[in-house]
Short mmCIF file of C-alpha atoms in Angstrom, two decimals:
data_model
loop_
_atom_site.label_atom_id
_atom_site.label_comp_id
_atom_site.label_asym_id
_atom_site.label_seq_id
_atom_site.Cartn_x
_atom_site.Cartn_y
_atom_site.Cartn_z
CA MET R 263 103.82 129.27 95.49
CA ASN R 264 101.87 126.09 96.22
CA ASP R 265 103.73 123.45 98.21
CA TYR R 266 101.37 120.59 97.32
CA THR R 267 102.46 119.02 94.04
CA GLU R 268 102.21 115.50 92.73
CA TYR R 269 105.66 113.95 92.39
CA TRP R 270 107.12 113.86 88.90
CA PRO R 271 107.86 111.58 87.06
CA HIS R 272 106.56 108.82 89.35
CA GLY R 273 105.69 108.00 92.91
CA GLU R 274 106.90 105.36 95.30
CA LYS R 275 105.35 101.90 95.68
CA LEU R 276 106.12 100.10 98.91
CA VAL R 277 105.36 96.40 99.25
CA PHE R 278 105.29 94.56 102.58
CA ARG R 279 104.85 90.86 103.22
CA ARG R 280 103.95 89.02 106.34
CA GLU R 281 104.74 85.42 107.14
CA PHE R 282 102.30 84.23 109.75
CA PRO R 283 103.22 81.51 112.25
CA GLU R 284 101.88 77.99 111.80
CA LYS R 285 99.37 78.60 114.61
CA ILE R 286 97.21 80.50 112.08
CA SER R 287 94.60 77.81 111.51
CA SER R 288 91.80 79.44 109.53
CA SER R 289 91.14 81.81 106.66
CA GLU R 290 89.24 84.06 109.05
CA GLU R 291 92.21 84.33 111.42
CA LEU R 292 94.60 85.03 108.54
CA PHE R 293 92.29 87.77 107.28
CA ALA R 294 91.97 89.40 110.70
CA GLU R 295 95.73 89.47 111.23
CA SER R 296 96.33 91.16 107.87
CA VAL R 297 93.53 93.76 107.71
CA ARG R 298 94.72 95.18 111.02
CA ALA R 299 97.09 97.11 108.74
CA LEU R 300 94.22 99.40 107.73
CA ASP R 301 93.78 100.53 111.32
CA ILE R 302 97.53 101.05 111.72
CA LEU R 303 97.55 103.31 108.65
CA GLY R 304 94.27 104.94 109.67
CA GLY R 305 95.90 108.08 111.08
CA VAL R 306 97.40 108.83 107.67
CA VAL R 307 95.02 107.45 105.06
CA ARG R 308 91.52 106.06 105.45
CA PRO R 309 89.35 104.46 102.78
CA THR R 310 85.66 105.20 102.55
CA ARG R 311 84.83 102.05 100.60
CA ALA R 312 86.34 98.59 100.17
CA ASP R 313 85.77 95.44 98.14
CA VAL R 314 86.54 92.07 99.70
CA ARG R 315 87.28 89.84 96.71
CA LEU R 316 87.03 86.09 97.20
CA SER R 317 88.66 83.07 95.63
CA CYS R 318 88.92 79.32 96.16
CA ALA R 319 91.96 77.73 97.79
CA TYR R 320 93.04 74.12 97.72
CA ASP R 321 92.04 72.18 100.84
CA ASP R 322 94.76 71.98 103.50
CA THR R 323 96.78 74.79 101.89
CA TRP R 324 96.74 78.59 101.58
CA VAL R 325 97.22 78.36 97.80
CA LEU R 326 94.56 80.19 95.77
CA THR R 327 93.48 78.90 92.37
CA ASP R 328 91.74 80.29 89.29
CA GLU R 329 90.62 76.80 88.23
CA VAL R 330 87.29 77.27 90.01
CA GLN R 331 85.40 80.24 91.43
CA PRO R 332 83.44 80.69 94.66
CA SER R 333 79.69 81.18 94.57
CA ASP R 334 80.18 84.86 95.52
CA LEU R 335 83.06 86.85 94.06
CA SER R 336 82.97 90.04 96.11
CA TRP R 337 81.44 91.81 99.10
CA GLU R 338 81.28 95.59 99.32
CA ILE R 339 81.59 97.93 102.30
CA LEU R 340 80.64 101.61 101.97
CA ARG R 341 80.79 104.38 104.49
CA ASN R 342 77.33 105.83 105.01
CA ASP R 343 78.10 109.08 103.20
CA VAL R 344 79.53 107.35 100.09
CA PRO R 345 77.33 106.97 96.98
CA ALA R 346 76.79 103.52 95.49
CA THR R 347 78.68 102.60 92.34
CA THR R 348 77.78 100.76 89.16
CA GLU R 349 81.39 99.89 88.30
CA PHE R 350 82.54 96.51 89.58
CA CYS R 351 85.93 95.90 87.91
CA GLY R 352 84.66 92.92 85.92
CA LEU R 353 83.43 91.03 89.00
CA GLY R 354 79.77 91.90 88.59
CA PRO R 355 77.62 93.29 91.42
CA PRO R 356 78.73 92.36 94.94
CA ALA R 357 76.96 89.63 96.84
CA ALA R 358 76.08 92.19 99.49
CA THR R 359 76.76 95.83 100.39
CA THR R 360 77.31 96.85 104.00
CA ARG R 361 76.92 100.46 105.13
CA VAL R 362 78.98 101.66 108.11
CA ASP R 363 79.88 104.88 109.92
CA VAL R 364 83.59 104.02 109.97
CA LEU R 365 85.38 101.54 107.72
CA SER R 366 87.67 99.64 110.09
CA ALA R 367 89.43 96.31 110.39
CA GLU R 368 86.64 95.14 112.69
CA VAL R 369 84.03 95.93 110.02
CA LEU R 370 86.05 94.11 107.36
CA CYS R 371 86.29 91.05 109.61
CA ASP R 372 82.53 91.06 110.22
CA VAL R 373 81.85 91.20 106.47
CA TYR R 374 84.40 88.49 105.75
CA ARG R 375 82.79 86.26 108.39
CA GLN R 376 79.46 86.68 106.59
CA ALA R 377 81.10 85.89 103.26
CA LEU R 378 82.60 82.67 104.62
CA ALA R 379 79.24 81.64 106.08
CA SER R 380 77.35 82.02 102.80
CA GLY R 381 79.95 81.39 100.09
CA THR R 382 80.85 77.97 98.73
CA CYS R 383 83.55 76.38 96.60
CA PRO R 384 83.54 72.99 94.84
CA GLU R 385 84.68 69.88 96.70
CA GLY R 386 88.40 69.94 97.35
CA TYR R 387 88.53 73.73 97.83
CA PHE R 388 87.50 76.26 100.46
CA VAL R 389 86.52 79.94 100.29
CA ALA R 390 89.40 82.32 100.94
CA CYS R 391 90.19 85.99 100.40
CA ASP R 392 91.88 87.01 97.15
CA GLN R 393 92.20 90.77 97.71
CA VAL R 394 91.02 93.58 99.92
CA TRP R 395 90.69 96.55 97.59
CA PRO R 396 90.08 99.81 99.47
CA SER R 397 89.24 103.02 97.58
CA GLY R 398 87.81 106.49 98.09
CA PHE R 399 90.79 107.60 100.19
CA GLU R 400 90.85 110.52 102.59
CA THR R 401 94.39 111.64 103.46
CA ARG R 402 95.70 113.44 106.54
CA ILE R 403 97.18 116.89 105.87
CA VAL R 404 99.61 118.80 108.08
CA ASP R 405 99.06 122.29 106.69
CA VAL R 406 101.77 124.24 108.51
CA ASN R 407 101.95 126.84 105.75
CA GLY R 408 98.24 127.62 105.76
CA TYR R 409 97.46 126.63 102.17
CA ALA R 410 94.04 125.28 103.11
CA ARG R 411 91.47 127.99 103.70
CA ASP R 412 87.70 127.85 104.17
CA GLY R 413 87.61 124.10 103.61
CA LYS R 414 89.51 124.30 100.31
CA LEU R 415 93.07 123.44 99.27
CA SER R 416 94.64 124.70 96.05
CA VAL R 417 96.89 122.04 94.54
CA MET R 418 99.16 121.97 91.49
CA LEU R 419 99.23 118.46 90.00
CA TRP R 420 101.35 117.88 86.91
CA GLY R 421 100.84 121.50 85.90
CA ASP R 422 97.09 121.55 86.56
CA ASP R 423 95.78 123.97 89.20
CA LEU R 424 92.98 122.25 91.14
CA VAL R 425 90.95 123.11 94.22
CA LEU R 426 90.10 120.21 96.55
CA ASP R 427 87.88 119.99 99.63
CA THR R 428 89.24 119.51 103.14
CA SER R 429 87.56 118.65 106.44
CA ILE R 430 88.44 118.83 110.14
CA ASP R 431 87.73 115.79 112.30
CA GLY R 432 86.71 115.70 115.96
CA ASP R 433 90.36 115.72 117.08
CA GLY R 434 91.12 118.86 115.06
CA ALA R 435 93.09 117.01 112.37
CA MET R 436 92.75 118.17 108.77
CA TRP R 437 91.96 115.68 106.02
CA LEU R 438 91.95 115.98 102.26
CA CYS R 439 88.50 114.77 101.25
CA VAL R 440 87.91 112.05 98.68
CA PRO R 441 88.49 113.60 95.24
CA SER R 442 85.49 113.77 92.91
CA GLU R 443 84.91 111.00 90.37
CA ASP R 444 86.24 113.19 87.55
CA PHE R 445 89.48 113.98 89.45
CA PRO R 446 92.21 113.56 86.81
CA LYS R 447 95.03 112.36 89.10
CA LEU R 448 95.75 109.82 91.81
CA PRO R 449 95.14 110.77 95.46
CA PRO R 450 98.18 111.21 97.73
CA LEU R 451 98.16 107.60 98.98
CA THR R 452 96.56 104.33 97.87
CA LEU R 453 96.83 100.80 99.25
CA TRP R 454 95.58 97.23 98.87
CA ILE R 455 96.14 93.76 100.36
CA ASP R 456 96.69 90.65 98.26
CA TYR R 457 96.59 87.01 99.41
CA TYR R 458 98.03 85.15 96.43
CA MET R 459 100.89 83.67 98.48
CA ASP R 460 101.88 85.22 101.81
CA PRO R 461 99.71 88.27 102.47
CA ALA R 462 101.16 91.31 100.68
CA LEU R 463 100.38 94.93 101.49
CA ALA R 464 101.10 97.58 98.84
CA VAL R 465 101.21 101.25 99.82
CA SER R 466 101.67 103.63 96.90
CA VAL R 467 102.76 107.19 97.61
CA HIS R 468 101.82 109.56 94.79
CA TRP R 469 102.33 113.11 96.08
CA SER R 470 105.58 114.83 96.92
CA ARG R 471 104.84 116.01 100.46
CA TRP R 472 104.33 112.42 101.64
CA MET R 473 107.78 111.56 100.23
CA ALA R 474 109.72 114.73 101.08
CA LYS R 475 111.62 114.33 104.34
CA GLY R 476 110.98 117.11 106.80
CA THR R 477 107.28 117.54 106.05
CA GLY R 478 104.57 116.68 108.55
CA GLU R 479 102.94 114.35 106.02
CA HIS R 480 106.16 112.38 105.58
CA GLU R 481 106.63 112.08 109.34
CA LEU R 482 103.07 110.79 109.81
CA LEU R 483 103.49 108.22 107.05
CA GLN R 484 106.90 107.10 108.31
CA SER R 485 105.52 106.64 111.81
CA ALA R 486 102.66 104.51 110.45
CA LEU R 487 105.07 102.39 108.39
CA ASP R 488 107.26 101.87 111.46
CA ALA R 489 104.16 100.64 113.32
CA LEU R 490 103.35 98.28 110.44
CA MET R 491 106.79 96.72 110.63
CA ALA R 492 106.55 96.46 114.41
CA ASP R 493 103.33 94.50 113.82
CA GLY R 494 105.18 91.92 111.71
CA TRP R 495 105.14 93.29 108.16
CA VAL R 496 108.48 93.15 106.32
CA SER R 497 109.46 95.48 103.50
CA THR R 498 110.38 93.63 100.29
CA MET R 499 112.13 96.52 98.54
CA PRO R 500 114.26 99.55 99.44
CA SER R 501 112.74 103.02 99.44
CA THR R 502 114.29 106.22 98.16
CA TYR R 503 112.24 108.42 100.44
CA LEU R 504 111.04 106.38 103.40
CA ARG R 505 112.83 104.38 106.06
CA VAL R 506 111.71 100.84 105.23
#
């Protein structure tokens, strides 16, 4: 009996918004305040790559527009052990690719600072962030039942029996490795940040153990979400499984 199954018929999408005080005076400061969420969630889910997607905003506002485009549309960050990609979601190749040991909020801020320094928008607009799109997620596992053995975890997802790789970090925590490119399902957790109006953070929970109360995975995720809300993020919808 395998206890790791993807939830059927759907998962749970949680959306948080954050209204920043008027003292936020720059796009860079707004970005830094919001991407801190990745570090808060970092004990549960950690991306190995991210795209910082840019837009133009009207001068003296935070309102993004699709009337004009910035000179650079995206900047890419890859962890050192992650292969390069040729798929760019319709944006074309990134303006630059940065390689790092750990993908953190500090790294994202450094890349965004570079993007602001080199990118331009037409007169009447300024360069701003449209989305932070992380991917290649590793997910923390609390394997109290001993399903993971010899660096492998057998998983049943929508009736398919699959074997996935696991790793142990320096603190002894177990992580489900990034699924292969031909993996037919979603990973346990995914997330992204959008800046269309107030910054919005979406956390999508796809696997049952991260939604089932009483599991170690659920407790880790709930603790991280509590920390998010303590940092100023506000849930915009009720949750069936999580306390938000």
